[in-house]
């Protein structure tokens, strides 16, 4: 069938010439097509397609769903369960449904919440931001007398490197850390471990996680930690050991080695005090591993709060993570209720309450807009996206320099989805392009490489999917597939990245089918192969991702 797509398209084009006969004819013409030929029919016979009275999808059990021409399938929402009803048709309306399903299967925090994941691994850097004075040369360096007091100079350079890293000057931090490692290696284990840990964080943030892993492993060996072991040899002070464990956990997460990051994070608990930030980070990572039940149990918020009331930290940050889990679970109304409670608390809260969480209020507003779009209330979604930023949501440019770009990218993504849903393909394309620019800016200062790359792949996929047929966009679809496959990494543990990879392969298969390419079926089969581990995990959106991939064969 895939090899014969071009022949079918020529037949459909001939049929298109008879549109004036079909239009006024009595009775109805019923066209039954396999999924692979729907897009070819719409492209080759646009005039016939435009006069259709309805679209129906027949499932394998013989049941049929009807959709108005040009409309999108709406979400069927129940208090405890909801899912996007996707059509197997490759019409523009069906592709919008696929985009909405993507937002349920890989929810907002998996794309834009990496700051919550990495926060407990970089907490010590936040204190370095306040140490502005270390950016000035010491009196030893001013006199050119570094050799007289090398230990003091080395420690001062370490503080300077930490300050550069905390303020996201990654290249400068790398140079300073590398210089310190070369100078002190073998002479000062504490300083060397500290420098190696900082170097690995800087490299991971710049997308050089494999290189960072080598430096991180050296730091672990110096503190006496062995992977797979239960004990840590007390070779160095606890704060130095904690620094090495935190840095390595971040690096392993960036690599997609989520189980390894979890192991290091558990070891961290034996040398440092637990914090609410670590609970949120672990809950999000459990969700990434597909362990939704464990994530819910860890958060344990109990019943959602009665609206309206002010929610104080850390409960509000915990609730937004719980809302993300609810979205994946398909409990859209429960997530909507929780967001309403959160947002009501932002109106009277002081700005200081939100200093530690970059634009949390704005994140809630955009998430609410996405939920309203999924529910089919485009008017309410538009109102939410049009609201100005709450003053309390502005982040500190030093403690969260990536917060503004992250928030702007999230807003642009939601605006693009809304434009696409309302059949403004050009507007959607413009919004998605804007989101990609904000993500690039975020990449210059963000520490959460994995979630940023997820966001980039997801937005690039949506931007490609909204474009017309043609060779440039086929090449773009192949590029998104490459991004998604690279993001899966060598463990493929990251279920959120897996969702994006399935969607990317389906989009490539759609475009290859339209172009009559012989490798269309291979792309569709790859989507099914990637989707199979998502099934049966108690996540309705993931089950639907698998069913949609299987229907595309």
Tab-separated table of N, CA and C in Angstrom, residues 110 432 523:
chain	number	residue	atom	x	y	z
A	110	UNK	N	7.299	18.233	32.265
A	110	UNK	CA	8.303	17.387	31.617
A	110	UNK	C	9.068	18.174	30.564
A	432	UNK	N	5.120	28.916	17.262
A	432	UNK	CA	6.086	27.834	17.500
A	432	UNK	C	7.510	28.298	17.207
A	523	UNK	N	9.084	3.877	9.180
A	523	UNK	CA	8.928	4.936	10.180
A	523	UNK	C	7.732	4.655	11.078
